[in-house]
Amino acid sequence: MAATGFGAAPPTTPLVRSWRTAFLTLRDETLTISPRNSTAQMLDTLIFSHSDTLVSAAVELPSHEVLSDILFMMELVAATSSDEEECTHIYTQTSRLIHDICRRVSFNLNFSSFSSVLNCFGKMLNLFLRKVAISEEIIGICSTTTIIPAIECLQAIRCITLSHRRWLQSEDTILVKFLLDVIVCSHGVSCWMPRSICKEKSTGINMRFSTERSSSELQTVAFEMLSEAISRAGSSFPVDIWRSILEVFRKTMDVLALKTPVVEDSVMSRFYESFLCCLHLILVDPKCSVSDHVSVFVAVLRMFLIYGLSGRTPGACLLVDHEEKELNNMDPKASREQLNKSDHSTYRPPHLRKRDCLNVKHNRARHSQCMSDNESSACNVTSSDSEFSDGDGSAKESGIGLNSRVRVAAITCIQDLCQADSKSLSMQWSLLLPTSDVLQPRMHDATLMTCLLFDPCLKARMASASTLVALLDGLSSIFLQVAEYKESNKFGSFMALSSSLGKILLELHRGLLYLIEHEAHSKLLALLFKIIKLVILSTPYSRMPPNLLPIVVTSIRTRVEEGFWLKSDRNSLLAAAIGCLTLALSTSPSSAQLRKMLYDEVSTGSIETEKKSGVLSTLFEYSMQWSCPTICLEALQIYLLQALKAVSHNYPNIVAACWEQVSAVVYGFLSNVCLEAPSRQSSEHVGSPTPFINEKVLITAIKVLDEGLRAVSGFQGTEDLSDDKLMGIPFASDCIRMKKVSSAPSYELECKDDVIVNFEACELGIQQWCEAVEKHMPLILCHSSAMVRAASITCFAGMTSSVFICFTKEKQDFILSSLVHAAVHDNVPSVRSAACRAIGIISCFPQVSQSAEVLDKFINAVEINTRDALISVKSNAVRALGYISRILKFSTSKFQNTLVDYHDRMTDSYLSSENLMVCQQYCISDSLQDFNRLARIVQAFISCINTGNVKVQWNVCHALGNLFLNETLRLQDMDWSPVVFGILLQLLRDSSNFKIRIQAAAALAVPVSVPDYGLSFSEIVQSVEHVMENIDEDQISGPSNFKYRVSLQKQLTLTMLHILRFTSSTNDQQLKDFLVKKASILEGWFKGLCSSGEGMLDVQDKYIADRKRVMISSAIQSLIEVYKEKQQDAIAQKFEELKNNV
């Protein structure tokens, strides 16, 4: 052998020489002007007859040389013009050769080469699929000799794409278009090839693939390749490509919908799995709208919810007693076990067989370790992707695992649809969720609950549970608020959406509560708790069967009492269960049946006895175990406390009967956090206790104390004084938006047992407040955490006057000094804000407002905070000043007039008695102090209005309304009154926030006479009329203002009628001329007010309706007098007619 020098080319092997000889000869033959043989013969002789040798040689050749020769051969094949039989033979041999070579050699194709490859394979596939269609028309079956080469073509392309390392977006785009064309063309194959025929037809063909061939396999490969392309570059596809993909899937769905029932075998299972997995990749991140396809997708996906289960004969159906709403003894778990027994026993790995033997003796223990891990779903889930991946598993078991993957893929696609377009999917709920007999395994009418209850595969049940979470989350809670349950015996008739949703919610409750009671698998049970939480949040229980909410509470409490076996999951599952109880107890409006159930538990004394059987007993039992190592989860502690808070808020009468337990629970948390309590609270000298309990838990415990104290006091706190008065005023009562505040329960009394006299509640509240001030407050007012201090201060805002007056002098001083000290000396804004809020409430108590010393301290503390930079602090400070300004009359002794009026009357008194003179001097001093206080308050209001913050401005308007309610104040004698009225008018005219304008208009309607308005009366009338006239032209700055437009119109109506009543009492001729000028506008406004029935027809309360008529008549009468005075008889006559019509 001759030696080769350095850098010489390696010697060629016989295999390499055979490759090069074959392709060089092929090139030479094709260049001959008149070739001796046809293209098919040349390819057969030179290439296909040596395919095995050429495949082996390709590994030893440079990849670019192999690629060049393959591309040449493919161009030659594509250009051939032989008959169909020869073309079929050439295409088949070409695709097989390329497939085998691509499995061994990797190529670097450019865009041009890749496009040529696809064009050539596209021509091959068109011929194959056309022959398949013709063969079907003739003999009614698929042609094996053509469908198999078509599949091999796709396999060859797949090998090329897998070897291609660098992908361009343009290459992925043409590949996706190619695959979509293949899928659409394959729809022409109208029936799937039976497996037996496929085997028979393929026995005579030399095949390198499975003998199980059908047209479904062609689409299986196509969808797998499409999935790879989407995973690789789907995010970069243009929108038109995404639309094309969705259209092709829609067409495929249409074909599947026509072929019911679905075929259940291994070949079809692989096709369905590839199709659904590809659909998942599309729906998980769609780049265009899918709303037009949702209905079709859901109808087809629903067919796969029971895929592979239709051949099984279910056991006895689970029947539901519709009259008693009780469940049958036969449970879904037993039904699933019976389903499995009817088939071959499921394969058990050796390591689980031994465990099964050990657990035979403990088969009655429902929460055993083995059952939690392996048997709760009547199927065995291994760690691999296939549930039956062991080598000694039977073929049938492998088929079962494949079928289960199809079901899981279909359920996952439904979840993707929900996340992609929940609004469109909500219209398909009646297909996906049960409307009746949820506990019956009706496989012909499968829903997601059918999978959750009866599917033997745990993965399918988990997927179904996750899909239900996605389905019920988000906007569905709003969508379900229209639901209502109506019992109906008519079947097949039209059902309203509200009734359909009501039935769905009822069946969801039945199925979920049954599963919660019987399920043992911890992960699935956690998902069940999450689903029932969403169901509770979305269900309008006031329009559902009355006993539904008590059943929810009882079922969950029973599950909590039974416990959870696995220690690792016990705390998390217990927290989830208690969280569900909390939501059920927090449901608004509260349930009369649930209230009765709680009342029965309290009245029977079961809370205090050893035999505790009730939801309150359960909550107190676990709450008192706060120091137990098994009850140390923060979320669990918070849920337990929130549940007690919910009971206090929605069922306050119950708390009064079990206050001892509530107090003990709260004290247990507080006493073990605060080891020592310093005597004074300040940011510099706060205590530094060792916190055993998380700060969030401690704050929640304080909120339980706060809500409990409010409940036992009958919720008689003074959170909003002005609304109480406005509720009885015509028009104002229409525009007041009922606020859901923490100091007011949100339920309607429905039975006599719930009506407890407020005097009794207040008397009971006195005892509980005394206990709280002595026992609980000293532990938390001095806490190192600012959030804890703020929460403790907030408790005082719920106190009532009747409670405060019963305290000893020491307790009153303790409360007042604590509030002042927190407002002045605490460095944390949230604490000062809470203190200002409480000061505003407590300052309204008569025993507090009569003390000048206390008022001075309160005013000083609050005024300091009006200058704070933080909005929340400034807002509460301004509101507190408004409350204080309203009650200054309590500190002016017997002198109710201004200082000047007082001097006019005191001369005789001064001469008559020296002692009386001394008394009067004290009164003068008191009056001066009050006016000084008032001046400081008004100055604070004026300075705060310039901040521009919406919340502060609203509170300033609210505070000024309280100031005007002070009956001892003569506004006409105040130098600042024009400034204050000017501020209100400016806000009414120019503010972009409708809530501020409403409050400004309400404040302008408070003064009760023309002198109270002073020199500003004319400007107020003209400004309000101008705003009223142009209200429809106001620009709405944001969506939040839409809901306040009507309220603003009604409040302006009230203010306008109020001030028009006084127009005849003024001597301002300019104002009267203005009213004459606006007579036609006012006439039209009054006509609209009367004819629309706004003030009379829509009001059920006759007293309010009569008050509205009186206000309208009084305003018209005042205008009549003005017009008569201005000698406008014609106008006056028109208004006389208006008055008569009222």
PDB file of C-alpha atoms in Angstrom, residues 850-1058:
ATOM      1  CA  GLN A 850     -68.536  68.315  77.252  1.00  0.00           C
ATOM      2  CA  SER A 851     -64.921  68.374  78.390  1.00  0.00           C
ATOM      3  CA  ALA A 852     -63.050  71.384  77.051  1.00  0.00           C
ATOM      4  CA  GLU A 853     -59.757  69.885  78.166  1.00  0.00           C
ATOM      5  CA  VAL A 854     -60.301  66.677  76.215  1.00  0.00           C
ATOM      6  CA  LEU A 855     -61.497  68.553  73.141  1.00  0.00           C
ATOM      7  CA  ASP A 856     -58.392  70.753  73.196  1.00  0.00           C
ATOM      8  CA  LYS A 857     -56.198  67.668  73.303  1.00  0.00           C
ATOM      9  CA  PHE A 858     -58.170  66.024  70.520  1.00  0.00           C
ATOM     10  CA  ILE A 859     -58.116  69.112  68.300  1.00  0.00           C
ATOM     11  CA  ASN A 860     -54.396  69.592  68.857  1.00  0.00           C
ATOM     12  CA  ALA A 861     -53.644  65.926  68.097  1.00  0.00           C
ATOM     13  CA  VAL A 862     -55.770  65.837  64.966  1.00  0.00           C
ATOM     14  CA  GLU A 863     -54.698  69.255  63.668  1.00  0.00           C
ATOM     15  CA  ILE A 864     -51.061  68.197  63.763  1.00  0.00           C
ATOM     16  CA  ASN A 865     -51.906  65.234  61.536  1.00  0.00           C
ATOM     17  CA  THR A 866     -53.728  67.399  58.978  1.00  0.00           C
ATOM     18  CA  ARG A 867     -50.284  68.708  58.074  1.00  0.00           C
ATOM     19  CA  ASP A 868     -48.922  65.206  57.524  1.00  0.00           C
ATOM     20  CA  ALA A 869     -47.608  64.462  54.045  1.00  0.00           C
ATOM     21  CA  LEU A 870     -49.236  61.025  53.903  1.00  0.00           C
ATOM     22  CA  ILE A 871     -52.722  61.077  52.414  1.00  0.00           C
ATOM     23  CA  SER A 872     -54.215  58.371  54.634  1.00  0.00           C
ATOM     24  CA  VAL A 873     -53.214  60.258  57.781  1.00  0.00           C
ATOM     25  CA  LYS A 874     -54.403  63.626  56.507  1.00  0.00           C
ATOM     26  CA  SER A 875     -57.699  62.167  55.289  1.00  0.00           C
ATOM     27  CA  ASN A 876     -58.644  60.618  58.630  1.00  0.00           C
ATOM     28  CA  ALA A 877     -57.503  63.741  60.473  1.00  0.00           C
ATOM     29  CA  VAL A 878     -59.766  65.953  58.361  1.00  0.00           C
ATOM     30  CA  ARG A 879     -62.707  63.624  58.907  1.00  0.00           C
ATOM     31  CA  ALA A 880     -62.116  63.661  62.662  1.00  0.00           C
ATOM     32  CA  LEU A 881     -62.055  67.460  62.670  1.00  0.00           C
ATOM     33  CA  GLY A 882     -65.414  67.409  60.905  1.00  0.00           C
ATOM     34  CA  TYR A 883     -66.907  65.303  63.702  1.00  0.00           C
ATOM     35  CA  ILE A 884     -65.413  67.582  66.354  1.00  0.00           C
ATOM     36  CA  SER A 885     -66.679  70.746  64.659  1.00  0.00           C
ATOM     37  CA  ARG A 886     -70.192  69.338  64.731  1.00  0.00           C
ATOM     38  CA  ILE A 887     -70.255  68.817  68.511  1.00  0.00           C
ATOM     39  CA  LEU A 888     -68.579  72.006  69.719  1.00  0.00           C
ATOM     40  CA  LYS A 889     -72.005  73.134  70.994  1.00  0.00           C
ATOM     41  CA  PHE A 890     -71.577  70.799  73.983  1.00  0.00           C
ATOM     42  CA  SER A 891     -68.731  72.941  75.303  1.00  0.00           C
ATOM     43  CA  THR A 892     -70.372  76.411  75.030  1.00  0.00           C
ATOM     44  CA  SER A 893     -72.254  76.148  78.326  1.00  0.00           C
ATOM     45  CA  LYS A 894     -75.579  77.934  78.314  1.00  0.00           C
ATOM     46  CA  PHE A 895     -74.490  80.645  75.885  1.00  0.00           C
ATOM     47  CA  GLN A 896     -75.659  79.744  72.397  1.00  0.00           C
ATOM     48  CA  ASN A 897     -75.012  83.061  70.652  1.00  0.00           C
ATOM     49  CA  THR A 898     -71.989  84.883  69.396  1.00  0.00           C
ATOM     50  CA  LEU A 899     -69.759  86.976  71.598  1.00  0.00           C
ATOM     51  CA  VAL A 900     -71.290  90.291  70.365  1.00  0.00           C
ATOM     52  CA  ASP A 901     -74.843  89.179  71.209  1.00  0.00           C
ATOM     53  CA  TYR A 902     -73.655  88.112  74.592  1.00  0.00           C
ATOM     54  CA  HIS A 903     -72.228  91.595  75.354  1.00  0.00           C
ATOM     55  CA  ASP A 904     -75.576  93.241  74.474  1.00  0.00           C
ATOM     56  CA  ARG A 905     -77.387  91.232  77.126  1.00  0.00           C
ATOM     57  CA  MET A 906     -74.936  91.229  79.988  1.00  0.00           C
ATOM     58  CA  THR A 907     -75.092  94.854  81.288  1.00  0.00           C
ATOM     59  CA  ASP A 908     -77.933  94.335  83.772  1.00  0.00           C
ATOM     60  CA  SER A 909     -76.432  91.117  84.954  1.00  0.00           C
ATOM     61  CA  TYR A 910     -73.142  92.854  85.571  1.00  0.00           C
ATOM     62  CA  LEU A 911     -74.780  95.450  87.850  1.00  0.00           C
ATOM     63  CA  SER A 912     -76.876  92.994  89.808  1.00  0.00           C
ATOM     64  CA  SER A 913     -74.335  90.587  91.176  1.00  0.00           C
ATOM     65  CA  GLU A 914     -70.605  90.348  91.441  1.00  0.00           C
ATOM     66  CA  ASN A 915     -70.760  86.549  91.590  1.00  0.00           C
ATOM     67  CA  LEU A 916     -72.787  86.412  88.409  1.00  0.00           C
ATOM     68  CA  MET A 917     -70.203  88.654  86.753  1.00  0.00           C
ATOM     69  CA  VAL A 918     -67.497  86.159  87.602  1.00  0.00           C
ATOM     70  CA  CYS A 919     -69.582  83.348  86.147  1.00  0.00           C
ATOM     71  CA  GLN A 920     -70.168  85.326  82.973  1.00  0.00           C
ATOM     72  CA  GLN A 921     -66.477  85.999  82.612  1.00  0.00           C
ATOM     73  CA  TYR A 922     -65.853  82.271  82.707  1.00  0.00           C
ATOM     74  CA  CYS A 923     -68.523  81.790  80.049  1.00  0.00           C
ATOM     75  CA  ILE A 924     -66.949  84.473  77.887  1.00  0.00           C
ATOM     76  CA  SER A 925     -63.657  82.703  78.242  1.00  0.00           C
ATOM     77  CA  ASP A 926     -65.242  79.377  77.268  1.00  0.00           C
ATOM     78  CA  SER A 927     -66.895  80.975  74.244  1.00  0.00           C
ATOM     79  CA  LEU A 928     -63.649  82.532  73.101  1.00  0.00           C
ATOM     80  CA  GLN A 929     -61.946  79.163  73.452  1.00  0.00           C
ATOM     81  CA  ASP A 930     -64.634  77.544  71.324  1.00  0.00           C
ATOM     82  CA  PHE A 931     -64.271  80.138  68.594  1.00  0.00           C
ATOM     83  CA  ASN A 932     -60.514  79.753  68.679  1.00  0.00           C
ATOM     84  CA  ARG A 933     -60.936  76.021  68.310  1.00  0.00           C
ATOM     85  CA  LEU A 934     -63.354  76.566  65.421  1.00  0.00           C
ATOM     86  CA  ALA A 935     -60.980  78.949  63.681  1.00  0.00           C
ATOM     87  CA  ARG A 936     -58.158  76.415  63.917  1.00  0.00           C
ATOM     88  CA  ILE A 937     -60.405  73.697  62.502  1.00  0.00           C
ATOM     89  CA  VAL A 938     -61.586  75.796  59.547  1.00  0.00           C
ATOM     90  CA  GLN A 939     -58.039  76.868  58.786  1.00  0.00           C
ATOM     91  CA  ALA A 940     -57.026  73.217  58.686  1.00  0.00           C
ATOM     92  CA  PHE A 941     -59.860  72.510  56.225  1.00  0.00           C
ATOM     93  CA  ILE A 942     -58.815  75.338  53.928  1.00  0.00           C
ATOM     94  CA  SER A 943     -55.178  74.278  53.945  1.00  0.00           C
ATOM     95  CA  CYS A 944     -56.064  70.635  53.198  1.00  0.00           C
ATOM     96  CA  ILE A 945     -58.265  71.470  50.227  1.00  0.00           C
ATOM     97  CA  ASN A 946     -55.224  72.717  48.335  1.00  0.00           C
ATOM     98  CA  THR A 947     -53.511  69.329  48.377  1.00  0.00           C
ATOM     99  CA  GLY A 948     -55.406  68.253  45.272  1.00  0.00           C
ATOM    100  CA  ASN A 949     -55.785  64.693  46.521  1.00  0.00           C
ATOM    101  CA  VAL A 950     -59.212  63.221  45.795  1.00  0.00           C
ATOM    102  CA  LYS A 951     -59.616  61.414  49.110  1.00  0.00           C
ATOM    103  CA  VAL A 952     -58.633  64.464  51.173  1.00  0.00           C
ATOM    104  CA  GLN A 953     -60.937  66.761  49.206  1.00  0.00           C
ATOM    105  CA  TRP A 954     -63.845  64.367  49.665  1.00  0.00           C
ATOM    106  CA  ASN A 955     -63.230  64.257  53.407  1.00  0.00           C
ATOM    107  CA  VAL A 956     -63.020  68.064  53.556  1.00  0.00           C
ATOM    108  CA  CYS A 957     -66.471  68.293  51.920  1.00  0.00           C
ATOM    109  CA  HIS A 958     -67.766  65.688  54.357  1.00  0.00           C
ATOM    110  CA  ALA A 959     -66.253  67.589  57.291  1.00  0.00           C
ATOM    111  CA  LEU A 960     -67.723  70.905  56.165  1.00  0.00           C
ATOM    112  CA  GLY A 961     -71.126  69.259  55.997  1.00  0.00           C
ATOM    113  CA  ASN A 962     -70.672  68.215  59.621  1.00  0.00           C
ATOM    114  CA  LEU A 963     -69.575  71.752  60.503  1.00  0.00           C
ATOM    115  CA  PHE A 964     -72.753  73.222  58.988  1.00  0.00           C
ATOM    116  CA  LEU A 965     -74.823  70.783  61.077  1.00  0.00           C
ATOM    117  CA  ASN A 966     -73.656  72.514  64.239  1.00  0.00           C
ATOM    118  CA  GLU A 967     -76.855  74.213  65.403  1.00  0.00           C
ATOM    119  CA  THR A 968     -74.995  76.649  67.673  1.00  0.00           C
ATOM    120  CA  LEU A 969     -73.014  78.127  64.803  1.00  0.00           C
ATOM    121  CA  ARG A 970     -74.169  81.330  63.082  1.00  0.00           C
ATOM    122  CA  LEU A 971     -72.467  81.088  59.727  1.00  0.00           C
ATOM    123  CA  GLN A 972     -73.376  84.632  58.709  1.00  0.00           C
ATOM    124  CA  ASP A 973     -71.169  86.001  61.488  1.00  0.00           C
ATOM    125  CA  MET A 974     -68.136  83.936  60.534  1.00  0.00           C
ATOM    126  CA  ASP A 975     -65.490  85.738  58.492  1.00  0.00           C
ATOM    127  CA  TRP A 976     -64.455  82.476  56.884  1.00  0.00           C
ATOM    128  CA  SER A 977     -67.912  81.398  55.651  1.00  0.00           C
ATOM    129  CA  PRO A 978     -67.586  83.012  52.142  1.00  0.00           C
ATOM    130  CA  VAL A 979     -64.254  81.249  51.723  1.00  0.00           C
ATOM    131  CA  VAL A 980     -65.736  77.900  52.732  1.00  0.00           C
ATOM    132  CA  PHE A 981     -68.745  78.262  50.432  1.00  0.00           C
ATOM    133  CA  GLY A 982     -66.423  79.319  47.634  1.00  0.00           C
ATOM    134  CA  ILE A 983     -64.360  76.148  48.097  1.00  0.00           C
ATOM    135  CA  LEU A 984     -67.465  73.971  47.905  1.00  0.00           C
ATOM    136  CA  LEU A 985     -68.725  75.744  44.775  1.00  0.00           C
ATOM    137  CA  GLN A 986     -65.328  75.401  43.128  1.00  0.00           C
ATOM    138  CA  LEU A 987     -65.266  71.672  43.800  1.00  0.00           C
ATOM    139  CA  LEU A 988     -68.869  71.310  42.595  1.00  0.00           C
ATOM    140  CA  ARG A 989     -68.100  73.084  39.320  1.00  0.00           C
ATOM    141  CA  ASP A 990     -64.580  72.027  38.481  1.00  0.00           C
ATOM    142  CA  SER A 991     -63.797  68.684  40.122  1.00  0.00           C
ATOM    143  CA  SER A 992     -63.446  65.755  37.711  1.00  0.00           C
ATOM    144  CA  ASN A 993     -64.419  63.305  40.449  1.00  0.00           C
ATOM    145  CA  PHE A 994     -68.170  62.794  40.782  1.00  0.00           C
ATOM    146  CA  LYS A 995     -67.929  61.582  44.391  1.00  0.00           C
ATOM    147  CA  ILE A 996     -66.361  64.898  45.425  1.00  0.00           C
ATOM    148  CA  ARG A 997     -69.050  66.830  43.564  1.00  0.00           C
ATOM    149  CA  ILE A 998     -71.771  64.778  45.265  1.00  0.00           C
ATOM    150  CA  GLN A 999     -70.326  65.495  48.700  1.00  0.00           C
ATOM    151  CA  ALA A1000     -69.879  69.213  47.912  1.00  0.00           C
ATOM    152  CA  ALA A1001     -73.520  69.460  46.774  1.00  0.00           C
ATOM    153  CA  ALA A1002     -74.630  67.621  49.926  1.00  0.00           C
ATOM    154  CA  ALA A1003     -72.712  70.077  52.129  1.00  0.00           C
ATOM    155  CA  LEU A1004     -74.320  73.044  50.339  1.00  0.00           C
ATOM    156  CA  ALA A1005     -77.765  71.633  51.183  1.00  0.00           C
ATOM    157  CA  VAL A1006     -77.135  71.621  54.951  1.00  0.00           C
ATOM    158  CA  PRO A1007     -77.723  75.323  55.981  1.00  0.00           C
ATOM    159  CA  VAL A1008     -81.383  75.889  56.872  1.00  0.00           C
ATOM    160  CA  SER A1009     -81.927  79.587  56.131  1.00  0.00           C
ATOM    161  CA  VAL A1010     -80.797  82.438  53.908  1.00  0.00           C
ATOM    162  CA  PRO A1011     -78.833  84.103  56.765  1.00  0.00           C
ATOM    163  CA  ASP A1012     -76.833  80.876  57.171  1.00  0.00           C
ATOM    164  CA  TYR A1013     -75.685  81.208  53.572  1.00  0.00           C
ATOM    165  CA  GLY A1014     -74.795  84.850  54.145  1.00  0.00           C
ATOM    166  CA  LEU A1015     -73.535  86.876  51.205  1.00  0.00           C
ATOM    167  CA  SER A1016     -72.808  83.680  49.267  1.00  0.00           C
ATOM    168  CA  PHE A1017     -76.468  82.734  48.767  1.00  0.00           C
ATOM    169  CA  SER A1018     -76.873  84.375  45.354  1.00  0.00           C
ATOM    170  CA  GLU A1019     -73.674  82.847  44.026  1.00  0.00           C
ATOM    171  CA  ILE A1020     -74.678  79.424  45.356  1.00  0.00           C
ATOM    172  CA  VAL A1021     -78.076  79.507  43.628  1.00  0.00           C
ATOM    173  CA  GLN A1022     -76.619  80.596  40.306  1.00  0.00           C
ATOM    174  CA  SER A1023     -73.763  78.079  40.460  1.00  0.00           C
ATOM    175  CA  VAL A1024     -75.981  75.132  41.342  1.00  0.00           C
ATOM    176  CA  GLU A1025     -78.430  76.068  38.578  1.00  0.00           C
ATOM    177  CA  HIS A1026     -75.584  76.308  36.074  1.00  0.00           C
ATOM    178  CA  VAL A1027     -74.240  72.870  37.066  1.00  0.00           C
ATOM    179  CA  MET A1028     -77.750  71.395  36.956  1.00  0.00           C
ATOM    180  CA  GLU A1029     -78.380  72.877  33.526  1.00  0.00           C
ATOM    181  CA  ASN A1030     -75.150  71.512  32.034  1.00  0.00           C
ATOM    182  CA  ILE A1031     -74.917  68.179  33.851  1.00  0.00           C
ATOM    183  CA  ASP A1032     -75.518  66.187  30.660  1.00  0.00           C
ATOM    184  CA  GLU A1033     -72.575  67.882  28.940  1.00  0.00           C
ATOM    185  CA  ASP A1034     -70.056  66.955  31.630  1.00  0.00           C
ATOM    186  CA  GLN A1035     -67.164  64.877  30.424  1.00  0.00           C
ATOM    187  CA  ILE A1036     -66.783  61.611  32.317  1.00  0.00           C
ATOM    188  CA  SER A1037     -63.097  61.370  33.167  1.00  0.00           C
ATOM    189  CA  GLY A1038     -63.021  57.678  34.050  1.00  0.00           C
ATOM    190  CA  PRO A1039     -65.106  54.507  34.191  1.00  0.00           C
ATOM    191  CA  SER A1040     -65.631  54.867  37.950  1.00  0.00           C
ATOM    192  CA  ASN A1041     -67.657  58.036  37.364  1.00  0.00           C
ATOM    193  CA  PHE A1042     -70.334  56.252  35.321  1.00  0.00           C
ATOM    194  CA  LYS A1043     -71.928  54.663  38.360  1.00  0.00           C
ATOM    195  CA  TYR A1044     -72.030  58.017  40.191  1.00  0.00           C
ATOM    196  CA  ARG A1045     -73.662  60.095  37.459  1.00  0.00           C
ATOM    197  CA  VAL A1046     -77.217  59.316  38.609  1.00  0.00           C
ATOM    198  CA  SER A1047     -76.257  59.899  42.236  1.00  0.00           C
ATOM    199  CA  LEU A1048     -74.845  63.307  41.337  1.00  0.00           C
ATOM    200  CA  GLN A1049     -78.026  64.243  39.460  1.00  0.00           C
ATOM    201  CA  LYS A1050     -80.203  63.281  42.414  1.00  0.00           C
ATOM    202  CA  GLN A1051     -78.026  65.093  44.919  1.00  0.00           C
ATOM    203  CA  LEU A1052     -78.092  68.214  42.732  1.00  0.00           C
ATOM    204  CA  THR A1053     -81.893  67.899  42.596  1.00  0.00           C
ATOM    205  CA  LEU A1054     -82.033  67.858  46.395  1.00  0.00           C
ATOM    206  CA  THR A1055     -79.656  70.820  46.721  1.00  0.00           C
ATOM    207  CA  MET A1056     -81.474  72.826  44.050  1.00  0.00           C
ATOM    208  CA  LEU A1057     -84.899  72.309  45.662  1.00  0.00           C
ATOM    209  CA  HIS A1058     -83.432  73.119  49.063  1.00  0.00           C
TER     210      HIS A1058
END
